[in-house]
Amino acid sequence: MDKLSLLLLSILVLQITTRASLPDLTTSAFQNQCLSRTNAIRGLHKNTPNMTTDPNLVSYAKSRCATISQGYILSVGHSGLANGYGENIYWGYSHRKIIPNCNSAVNGWNSESPNYNYAHPGFSSTTSHFTQLVWTSTTREGCAVCGGQGQYFEYYIVCVYQPPGNVFGQFANNVHPFA
C-alpha cells in the first residue's frame, strides 16, 4: 500500500472511531455522592483515611470525561492520562435518558475486591479499580460525568486521584484488609 493510500485509510479510521465529546453533566450533588460512597468503602478497610474532593481534580476529570467520550464505549481507555494521576473510568447506558448515579460506578470498581489477594499483594488488572479506590496514600479525588443520546443514552463517569495508586512495590503498605 502506498503512503497516500495509507494516509487516507488512517483518516477514514479516525473519523469512524471518534465523535464529538458528550456534554458534561457533573453537579455538586454528583460530586458529593462520589465522595460519600468512596469514603464509605474506604472506611471498611484498616488504616484507610477518607479522601477529599479537590476542585482542580474535578476540572481535570471533566476534561478526561470529554476526551474519553469521544471514543466508543471505553475504546480511549487511559490513553492521554497525565503523569501523577490515578484514574477509574465507568461506562453505562440506558434505553432512556437517566441521571447517572456515581454509586453504580464506585460499587462496580469495588466489586473487584473479592479477587484481591492480601496474602500476596500486588498489581492485577482484575483488581486495579478496587486498589486505586482504597489506596491509602491517595487523599484527593475529582469525579465527573458526561452523557448524551446516541443510539441509546450513554454516560461516562471518570474519577481521577492524587497521589495516584497502583504503584508497583507499594501494595502491601497501601491496600489493607477489612477492619
XYZ file of N, CA, C and O in Angstrom:
716
model
N 0.858 -1.169 0.000
C 0.000 0.000 0.000
C 0.905 1.233 0.000
O 1.824 1.331 0.803
N 0.634 2.187 -0.883
C 1.464 3.388 -0.947
C 1.127 4.338 0.202
O 0.131 4.170 0.901
N 1.969 5.351 0.419
C 1.824 6.266 1.552
C 0.520 7.045 1.508
O -0.119 7.247 2.532
N 0.093 7.478 0.318
C -1.152 8.243 0.204
C -2.349 7.376 0.582
O -3.231 7.812 1.318
N -2.377 6.151 0.123
C -3.478 5.242 0.460
C -3.516 4.964 1.956
O -4.577 4.927 2.567
N -2.326 4.786 2.547
C -2.250 4.544 3.977
C -2.743 5.758 4.767
O -3.476 5.614 5.741
N -2.380 6.958 4.327
C -2.839 8.181 4.976
C -4.354 8.305 4.883
O -5.029 8.601 5.867
N -4.918 8.068 3.720
C -6.372 8.159 3.548
C -7.098 7.125 4.399
O -8.126 7.421 4.997
N -6.563 5.922 4.471
C -7.162 4.883 5.303
C -7.105 5.295 6.780
O -8.076 5.119 7.511
N -5.984 5.864 7.222
C -5.847 6.314 8.610
C -6.869 7.393 8.943
O -7.467 7.387 10.009
N -7.073 8.336 8.036
C -8.054 9.402 8.246
C -9.452 8.819 8.331
O -10.245 9.200 9.193
N -9.783 7.868 7.481
C -11.097 7.229 7.490
C -11.329 6.496 8.808
O -12.382 6.639 9.428
N -10.344 5.747 9.275
C -10.468 5.021 10.539
C -10.643 6.001 11.687
O -11.480 5.802 12.568
N -9.889 7.093 11.703
C -10.008 8.096 12.749
C -11.403 8.701 12.770
O -12.001 8.892 13.826
N -11.972 8.983 11.607
C -13.307 9.560 11.552
C -14.364 8.578 12.034
O -15.347 8.968 12.637
N -14.164 7.321 11.794
C -15.133 6.309 12.211
C -15.069 6.079 13.714
O -16.072 5.823 14.358
N -13.875 6.179 14.311
C -13.713 5.802 15.709
C -13.775 6.967 16.684
O -13.591 6.773 17.871
N -13.981 8.195 16.207
C -14.110 9.320 17.127
C -15.387 10.085 16.826
O -15.968 9.970 15.752
N -15.810 10.849 17.782
C -17.015 11.660 17.658
C -16.859 12.876 18.563
O -15.882 12.993 19.307
N -17.841 13.744 18.556
C -17.818 14.906 19.448
C -17.957 14.426 20.897
O -18.585 13.404 21.174
N -17.368 15.172 21.819
C -17.489 14.855 23.248
C -18.950 14.904 23.679
O -19.726 15.717 23.173
N -19.304 14.052 24.619
C -20.637 14.102 25.199
C -20.678 15.239 26.221
O -19.670 15.560 26.844
N -21.845 15.858 26.429
C -21.954 17.009 27.341
C -21.648 16.653 28.803
O -21.957 15.561 29.267
N -21.066 17.617 29.507
C -20.777 17.482 30.928
C -22.086 17.534 31.718
O -22.914 18.414 31.505
N -22.281 16.587 32.624
C -23.478 16.517 33.464
C -23.120 16.610 34.954
O -23.957 16.341 35.816
N -21.897 16.983 35.265
C -21.407 16.988 36.641
C -22.091 18.071 37.473
O -22.193 19.211 37.045
N -22.540 17.699 38.658
C -23.130 18.642 39.615
C -22.439 18.463 40.964
O -21.735 17.467 41.192
N -22.666 19.390 41.870
C -22.085 19.242 43.211
C -22.715 18.045 43.929
O -22.041 17.359 44.698
N -23.983 17.774 43.670
C -24.628 16.599 44.275
C -23.956 15.314 43.787
O -23.740 14.379 44.577
N -23.618 15.268 42.511
C -22.916 14.112 41.960
C -21.558 13.952 42.644
O -21.184 12.858 43.056
N -20.822 15.068 42.790
C -19.519 15.037 43.457
C -19.654 14.502 44.879
O -18.856 13.664 45.314
N -20.645 15.002 45.601
C -20.864 14.553 46.981
C -21.189 13.070 47.043
O -20.749 12.365 47.956
N -21.968 12.607 46.071
C -22.320 11.191 46.014
C -21.066 10.337 45.797
O -20.878 9.314 46.458
N -20.201 10.764 44.879
C -18.951 10.033 44.611
C -18.091 9.961 45.863
O -17.613 8.888 46.248
N -17.890 11.102 46.490
C -17.034 11.162 47.673
C -17.612 10.348 48.825
O -16.888 9.593 49.492
N -18.899 10.465 49.045
C -19.548 9.741 50.136
C -19.416 8.229 49.954
O -19.065 7.506 50.898
N -19.671 7.735 48.750
C -19.594 6.286 48.507
C -18.148 5.801 48.582
O -17.870 4.739 49.136
N -17.235 6.589 48.021
C -15.818 6.225 48.080
C -15.359 6.116 49.532
O -14.717 5.133 49.922
N -15.696 7.106 50.340
C -15.257 7.094 51.733
C -15.944 6.005 52.542
O -15.342 5.456 53.477
N -17.169 5.653 52.198
C -17.842 4.540 52.880
C -17.074 3.237 52.636
O -16.879 2.443 53.570
N -16.618 3.029 51.417
C -15.857 1.814 51.093
C -14.483 1.864 51.748
O -14.023 0.877 52.327
N -13.828 3.008 51.686
C -12.505 3.138 52.325
C -12.615 2.893 53.826
O -11.698 2.332 54.438
N -13.725 3.302 54.429
C -13.927 3.122 55.863
C -14.030 1.672 56.289
O -13.903 1.368 57.473
N -14.257 0.770 55.360
C -14.321 -0.657 55.673
C -12.942 -1.290 55.815
O -12.826 -2.428 56.262
N -11.907 -0.561 55.422
C -10.547 -1.103 55.402
C -9.696 -0.482 56.502
O -9.810 0.709 56.802
N -8.825 -1.293 57.082
C -7.937 -0.837 58.152
C -7.062 0.319 57.665
O -6.563 0.297 56.535
N -6.873 1.309 58.532
C -5.911 2.395 58.293
C -6.055 3.068 56.931
O -5.060 3.412 56.299
N -7.284 3.249 56.484
C -7.525 3.880 55.186
C -8.340 5.154 55.417
O -9.541 5.094 55.656
N -7.678 6.309 55.362
C -8.367 7.569 55.657
C -9.329 7.993 54.554
O -9.244 7.531 53.410
N -10.229 8.887 54.932
C -11.152 9.460 53.950
C -10.393 10.296 52.927
O -9.335 10.849 53.203
N -10.991 10.416 51.757
C -10.490 11.318 50.718
C -11.259 12.630 50.819
O -12.305 12.708 51.462
N -10.762 13.639 50.138
C -11.469 14.906 49.968
C -11.610 15.175 48.477
O -10.850 14.644 47.670
N -12.587 16.002 48.134
C -12.751 16.411 46.747
C -11.847 17.611 46.483
O -11.840 18.565 47.250
N -11.103 17.548 45.412
C -10.194 18.621 45.015
C -10.766 19.274 43.750
O -10.910 18.607 42.730
N -11.115 20.564 43.801
C -11.698 21.241 42.634
C -10.820 21.171 41.377
O -11.343 21.088 40.266
N -9.501 21.180 41.552
C -8.621 21.052 40.390
C -8.736 19.668 39.757
O -8.673 19.528 38.532
N -8.924 18.660 40.596
C -9.102 17.307 40.068
C -10.466 17.155 39.404
O -10.597 16.420 38.419
N -11.481 17.848 39.920
C -12.797 17.834 39.272
C -12.667 18.411 37.858
O -13.176 17.831 36.889
N -11.958 19.514 37.727
C -11.762 20.121 36.401
C -11.034 19.169 35.472
O -11.400 19.022 34.294
N -9.998 18.512 35.990
C -9.263 17.559 35.155
C -10.140 16.361 34.791
O -10.098 15.872 33.665
N -10.957 15.886 35.734
C -11.865 14.762 35.449
C -12.865 15.145 34.360
O -13.189 14.323 33.493
N -13.351 16.380 34.366
C -14.264 16.839 33.306
C -13.574 16.813 31.951
O -14.158 16.388 30.947
N -12.329 17.252 31.920
C -11.555 17.233 30.685
C -11.335 15.801 30.202
O -11.481 15.495 29.015
N -10.999 14.915 31.123
C -10.799 13.499 30.775
C -12.100 12.876 30.286
O -12.106 12.114 29.324
N -13.217 13.224 30.923
C -14.513 12.681 30.518
C -14.825 13.101 29.080
O -15.272 12.286 28.270
N -14.568 14.361 28.764
C -14.807 14.853 27.401
C -13.955 14.071 26.402
O -14.440 13.653 25.346
N -12.702 13.862 26.731
C -11.800 13.127 25.830
C -12.223 11.675 25.687
O -12.303 11.148 24.569
N -12.493 11.021 26.796
C -12.846 9.603 26.781
C -14.147 9.372 26.027
O -14.297 8.394 25.307
N -15.098 10.303 26.155
C -16.400 10.120 25.497
C -16.333 10.325 23.986
O -17.302 10.051 23.286
N -15.195 10.775 23.464
C -15.038 10.893 22.006
C -14.884 9.532 21.346
O -15.115 9.396 20.155
N -14.470 8.544 22.116
C -14.374 7.181 21.603
C -15.679 6.458 21.875
O -16.584 6.982 22.511
N -15.773 5.249 21.390
C -16.979 4.463 21.612
C -16.736 3.475 22.740
O -15.696 2.837 22.827
N -17.706 3.402 23.623
C -17.665 2.603 24.838
C -16.402 3.010 25.605
O -16.298 4.151 26.012
N -15.431 2.139 25.790
C -14.228 2.517 26.543
C -12.973 2.407 25.677
O -11.883 2.107 26.169
N -13.115 2.675 24.380
C -12.002 2.482 23.455
C -10.819 3.406 23.711
O -9.690 3.067 23.394
N -11.048 4.574 24.300
C -9.947 5.501 24.577
C -9.134 5.026 25.783
O -7.925 5.174 25.835
N -9.812 4.423 26.751
C -9.129 3.921 27.940
C -8.389 5.020 28.680
O -8.847 6.157 28.739
N -7.233 4.690 29.213
C -6.450 5.640 29.998
C -5.437 6.409 29.143
O -4.607 7.133 29.695
N -5.502 6.261 27.825
C -4.533 6.972 26.986
C -4.694 8.477 27.184
O -5.797 8.989 27.303
N -3.579 9.161 27.275
C -3.590 10.598 27.478
C -3.637 11.041 28.931
O -3.568 12.234 29.210
N -3.747 10.101 29.864
C -3.752 10.463 31.281
C -2.384 11.030 31.656
O -1.349 10.408 31.394
N -2.364 12.210 32.237
C -1.106 12.859 32.618
C -0.419 12.098 33.745
O -1.087 11.458 34.571
N 0.896 12.181 33.785
C 1.661 11.584 34.886
C 1.223 12.218 36.202
O 0.879 13.386 36.249
N 1.251 11.417 37.263
C 0.920 11.936 38.582
C -0.549 11.808 38.949
O -0.973 12.316 39.983
N -1.336 11.132 38.089
C -2.764 10.945 38.354
C -3.108 9.467 38.294
O -2.593 8.730 37.461
N -4.019 9.063 39.176
C -4.658 7.771 39.054
C -6.026 8.004 38.433
O -6.538 9.135 38.444
N -6.641 6.955 37.892
C -7.927 7.153 37.207
C -8.744 5.874 37.213
O -8.215 4.789 37.006
N -10.042 6.024 37.446
C -11.019 4.964 37.240
C -12.072 5.490 36.278
O -12.493 6.649 36.385
N -12.496 4.633 35.353
C -13.474 5.011 34.324
C -14.625 4.010 34.352
O -14.405 2.800 34.490
N -15.829 4.515 34.177
C -17.031 3.675 34.149
C -17.890 4.104 32.960
O -18.018 5.297 32.687
N -18.467 3.150 32.273
C -19.363 3.428 31.152
C -20.685 2.724 31.407
O -20.710 1.580 31.865
N -21.770 3.423 31.153
C -23.092 2.824 31.290
C -24.019 3.325 30.202
O -23.706 4.299 29.505
N -25.144 2.655 30.032
C -26.116 3.084 29.033
C -27.520 2.686 29.474
O -27.703 1.850 30.356
N -28.482 3.322 28.840
C -29.886 3.036 29.098
C -30.648 3.289 27.800
O -30.184 4.023 26.928
N -31.805 2.713 27.690
C -32.639 2.955 26.507
C -33.429 4.255 26.645
O -34.093 4.678 25.728
N -33.334 4.876 27.812
C -33.969 6.177 28.025
C -32.994 7.067 28.778
O -32.040 6.583 29.398
N -33.224 8.370 28.745
C -32.339 9.296 29.439
C -32.468 9.088 30.946
O -33.573 8.977 31.470
N -31.328 9.004 31.617
C -31.303 8.836 33.067
C -30.341 9.857 33.665
O -29.539 10.448 32.949
N -30.429 10.041 34.966
C -29.443 10.842 35.686
C -28.420 9.846 36.222
O -28.747 9.017 37.077
N -27.191 9.873 35.693
C -26.182 8.901 36.125
C -25.912 8.986 37.621
O -25.901 10.061 38.216
N -25.703 7.838 38.212
C -25.506 7.694 39.646
C -24.073 7.247 39.907
O -23.648 6.212 39.393
N -23.334 7.998 40.683
C -21.935 7.660 40.961
C -21.808 6.377 41.773
O -20.816 5.669 41.662
N -22.816 6.063 42.572
C -22.745 4.836 43.371
C -22.556 3.607 42.497
O -21.835 2.683 42.880
N -23.188 3.569 41.334
C -23.045 2.402 40.455
C -21.597 2.245 39.997
O -21.085 1.130 39.915
N -20.922 3.357 39.703
C -19.522 3.290 39.286
C -18.638 2.824 40.439
O -17.840 1.885 40.290
N -18.761 3.483 41.587
C -17.907 3.149 42.732
C -18.161 1.707 43.184
O -17.219 0.959 43.473
N -19.420 1.294 43.206
C -19.723 -0.092 43.569
C -19.150 -1.070 42.552
O -18.684 -2.156 42.907
N -19.180 -0.688 41.280
C -18.596 -1.541 40.240
C -17.096 -1.714 40.438
O -16.565 -2.828 40.336
N -16.406 -0.619 40.731
C -14.965 -0.710 40.970
C -14.686 -1.542 42.208
O -13.773 -2.367 42.227
N -15.505 -1.360 43.235
C -15.322 -2.113 44.474
C -15.658 -3.596 44.308
O -15.165 -4.426 45.073
N -16.447 -3.946 43.316
C -16.822 -5.355 43.119
C -15.618 -6.242 42.794
O -15.719 -7.467 42.856
N -14.485 -5.622 42.485
C -13.266 -6.394 42.227
C -12.596 -6.861 43.530
O -11.707 -7.706 43.498
N -13.034 -6.326 44.675
C -12.348 -6.592 45.952
C -12.236 -8.074 46.315
O -11.194 -8.471 46.851
N -13.228 -8.926 46.045
C -13.050 -10.338 46.411
C -11.896 -11.019 45.664
O -11.391 -12.046 46.116
N -11.472 -10.442 44.569
C -10.385 -11.042 43.789
C -8.998 -10.620 44.269
O -7.993 -11.161 43.795
N -8.931 -9.647 45.196
C -7.623 -9.169 45.644
C -7.041 -10.132 46.670
O -7.715 -10.548 47.610
N -5.774 -10.463 46.510
C -5.096 -11.400 47.394
C -4.212 -10.624 48.377
O -3.101 -10.224 48.041
N -4.717 -10.416 49.580
C -3.977 -9.663 50.594
C -2.717 -10.406 51.038
O -1.758 -9.786 51.478
N -2.706 -11.734 50.921
C -1.534 -12.525 51.309
C -0.390 -12.338 50.311
O 0.775 -12.533 50.664
N -0.719 -11.974 49.093
C 0.286 -11.739 48.044
C -0.046 -10.425 47.346
O -0.526 -10.419 46.208
N 0.171 -9.301 48.035
C -0.228 -8.009 47.476
C 0.545 -7.660 46.204
O 1.720 -7.976 46.072
N -0.168 -7.040 45.288
C 0.467 -6.621 44.042
C -0.578 -6.216 43.022
O -1.783 -6.295 43.266
N -0.098 -5.808 41.868
C -0.981 -5.333 40.808
C -1.628 -6.496 40.073
O -0.998 -7.511 39.800
N -2.886 -6.309 39.747
C -3.607 -7.226 38.868
C -4.616 -6.402 38.091
O -5.296 -5.544 38.660
N -4.728 -6.674 36.814
C -5.710 -5.940 36.001
C -7.138 -6.261 36.427
O -8.053 -5.504 36.128
N -7.330 -7.350 37.152
C -8.676 -7.708 37.606
C -9.074 -7.020 38.913
O -10.218 -7.140 39.338
N -8.131 -6.314 39.543
C -8.441 -5.625 40.800
C -7.954 -4.174 40.819
O -8.040 -3.509 41.858
N -7.463 -3.663 39.720
C -6.815 -2.343 39.718
C -7.764 -1.183 40.012
O -7.346 -0.164 40.561
N -9.052 -1.313 39.663
C -10.004 -0.254 40.007
C -10.212 -0.225 41.523
O -10.213 0.833 42.149
N -10.384 -1.412 42.091
C -10.557 -1.529 43.540
C -9.336 -1.002 44.287
O -9.473 -0.214 45.228
N -8.136 -1.409 43.889
C -6.946 -0.996 44.627
C -6.739 0.514 44.537
O -6.311 1.137 45.511
N -7.069 1.138 43.399
C -6.979 2.593 43.321
C -7.986 3.237 44.275
O -7.692 4.216 44.936
N -9.164 2.671 44.362
C -10.227 3.206 45.207
C -9.831 3.237 46.682
O -10.137 4.212 47.380
N -9.147 2.209 47.170
C -8.822 2.110 48.592
C -7.348 2.405 48.894
O -6.917 2.221 50.033
N -6.596 2.861 47.902
C -5.164 3.130 48.078
C -4.963 4.154 49.189
O -5.390 5.298 49.085
N -4.312 3.757 50.266
C -4.180 4.582 51.468
C -3.528 5.934 51.200
O -3.954 6.952 51.747
N -2.496 5.972 50.383
C -1.771 7.221 50.133
C -2.534 8.203 49.253
O -2.163 9.372 49.166
N -3.576 7.737 48.587
C -4.395 8.630 47.776
C -5.326 9.390 48.715
O -6.080 8.785 49.470
N -5.269 10.717 48.662
C -6.021 11.532 49.610
C -7.044 12.463 48.954
O -7.883 13.030 49.638
N -6.957 12.625 47.622
C -7.850 13.559 46.927
C -8.415 12.912 45.675
O -7.722 12.166 44.986
N -9.663 13.271 45.387
C -10.288 12.796 44.155
C -11.062 13.925 43.509
O -11.409 14.922 44.147
N -11.333 13.745 42.243
C -12.233 14.613 41.497
C -12.963 13.737 40.500
O -12.332 12.939 39.798
N -14.272 13.838 40.451
C -15.068 12.982 39.576
C -15.935 13.828 38.660
O -16.339 14.936 39.008
N -16.223 13.285 37.496
C -17.066 13.964 36.515
C -17.915 12.931 35.798
O -17.581 11.747 35.743
N -19.014 13.415 35.237
C -19.880 12.564 34.430
C -20.268 13.341 33.175
O -20.516 14.543 33.219
N -20.262 12.643 32.070
C -20.739 13.239 30.822
C -21.617 12.198 30.146
O -21.428 11.001 30.321
N -22.609 12.664 29.408
C -23.516 11.710 28.784
C -24.384 12.360 27.740
O -24.491 13.589 27.670
N -24.987 11.533 26.922
C -25.868 12.049 25.893
C -26.506 10.931 25.094
O -26.213 9.753 25.275
N -27.384 11.350 24.206
C -28.169 10.413 23.410
C -27.465 10.106 22.100
O -27.082 11.002 21.362
N -27.276 8.855 21.840
C -26.803 8.361 20.561
C -27.809 7.315 20.134
O -29.020 7.562 20.132
N -27.328 6.124 19.852
C -28.235 5.006 19.587
C -29.051 4.696 20.846
O -30.162 4.226 20.791
N -28.472 4.999 21.991
C -29.100 4.888 23.307
C -28.479 5.977 24.170
O -27.521 6.627 23.770
N -28.990 6.200 25.365
C -28.393 7.183 26.260
C -27.195 6.516 26.919
O -27.320 5.475 27.557
N -26.021 7.098 26.728
C -24.824 6.538 27.336
C -24.137 7.597 28.171
O -24.301 8.793 27.947
N -23.372 7.132 29.157
C -22.675 8.067 30.035
C -21.344 7.466 30.484
O -21.163 6.245 30.494
N -20.445 8.364 30.808
C -19.120 8.013 31.311
C -18.939 8.694 32.663
O -19.290 9.860 32.817
N -18.386 7.959 33.604
C -18.007 8.520 34.898
C -16.496 8.346 35.014
O -15.978 7.240 34.825
N -15.826 9.450 35.281
C -14.368 9.442 35.399
C -13.992 10.028 36.756
O -14.420 11.131 37.098
N -13.213 9.298 37.520
C -12.645 9.812 38.757
C -11.132 9.785 38.622
O -10.561 8.777 38.202
N -10.517 10.911 38.944
C -9.056 10.997 38.951
C -8.593 11.207 40.385
O -9.331 11.766 41.208
N -7.394 10.726 40.662
C -6.909 10.668 42.040
C -5.475 11.187 42.146
O -4.674 11.004 41.231
N -5.198 11.783 43.310
C -3.820 12.161 43.645
C -3.582 11.937 45.123
O -4.496 12.171 45.919
N -2.403 11.562 45.488
C -1.415 10.935 44.634
C -1.988 9.642 44.035
O -2.906 9.044 44.605
N -1.456 9.219 42.891
C -2.008 8.033 42.238
C -1.743 6.758 43.030
O -0.781 6.673 43.792
N -2.599 5.786 42.828
C -2.414 4.472 43.428
C -1.815 3.500 42.430
O -1.321 3.905 41.382
N -1.858 2.224 42.793
C -1.349 1.148 41.947
C 0.125 1.332 41.599
O 0.543 1.115 40.459
N 0.906 1.737 42.596
C 2.339 1.926 42.413
C 3.035 0.600 42.753
O 2.888 0.083 43.873
N 3.758 0.069 41.782
C 4.438 -1.206 41.988
C 5.362 -1.139 43.201
O 6.031 -0.142 43.436
N 5.345 -2.216 44.005
C 6.179 -2.299 45.188
C 5.563 -1.654 46.418
O 6.152 -1.716 47.506
N 4.388 -1.020 46.289
C 3.789 -0.318 47.428
C 2.404 -0.848 47.813
O 1.709 -0.230 48.608
N 2.010 -1.980 47.270
C 0.674 -2.503 47.528
C 0.477 -2.911 48.981
O -0.569 -2.623 49.574
N 1.454 -3.565 49.587
C 1.299 -4.033 50.966
C 1.083 -2.875 51.930
O 0.359 -3.016 52.922
N 1.662 -1.730 51.659
C 1.516 -0.569 52.525
C 0.287 0.280 52.203
O -0.006 1.199 52.963
N -0.411 -0.010 51.125
C -1.500 0.868 50.693
C -2.847 0.191 50.465
O -3.847 0.891 50.339
N -2.890 -1.120 50.402
C -4.170 -1.825 50.243
C -4.323 -2.743 51.456
O -3.648 -3.756 51.569
N -5.209 -2.308 52.365
C -5.348 -3.004 53.643
C -6.622 -3.844 53.685
O -7.634 -3.485 53.072
N -6.578 -4.923 54.444
C -7.772 -5.778 54.561
C -8.884 -5.068 55.304
O -8.708 -3.981 55.854
N -10.016 -5.731 55.349
C -11.169 -5.174 56.036
C -10.871 -4.980 57.518
O -10.134 -5.761 58.119
N -11.458 -3.949 58.080
C -11.250 -3.634 59.507
C -11.975 -4.633 60.371
O -12.916 -5.257 59.996
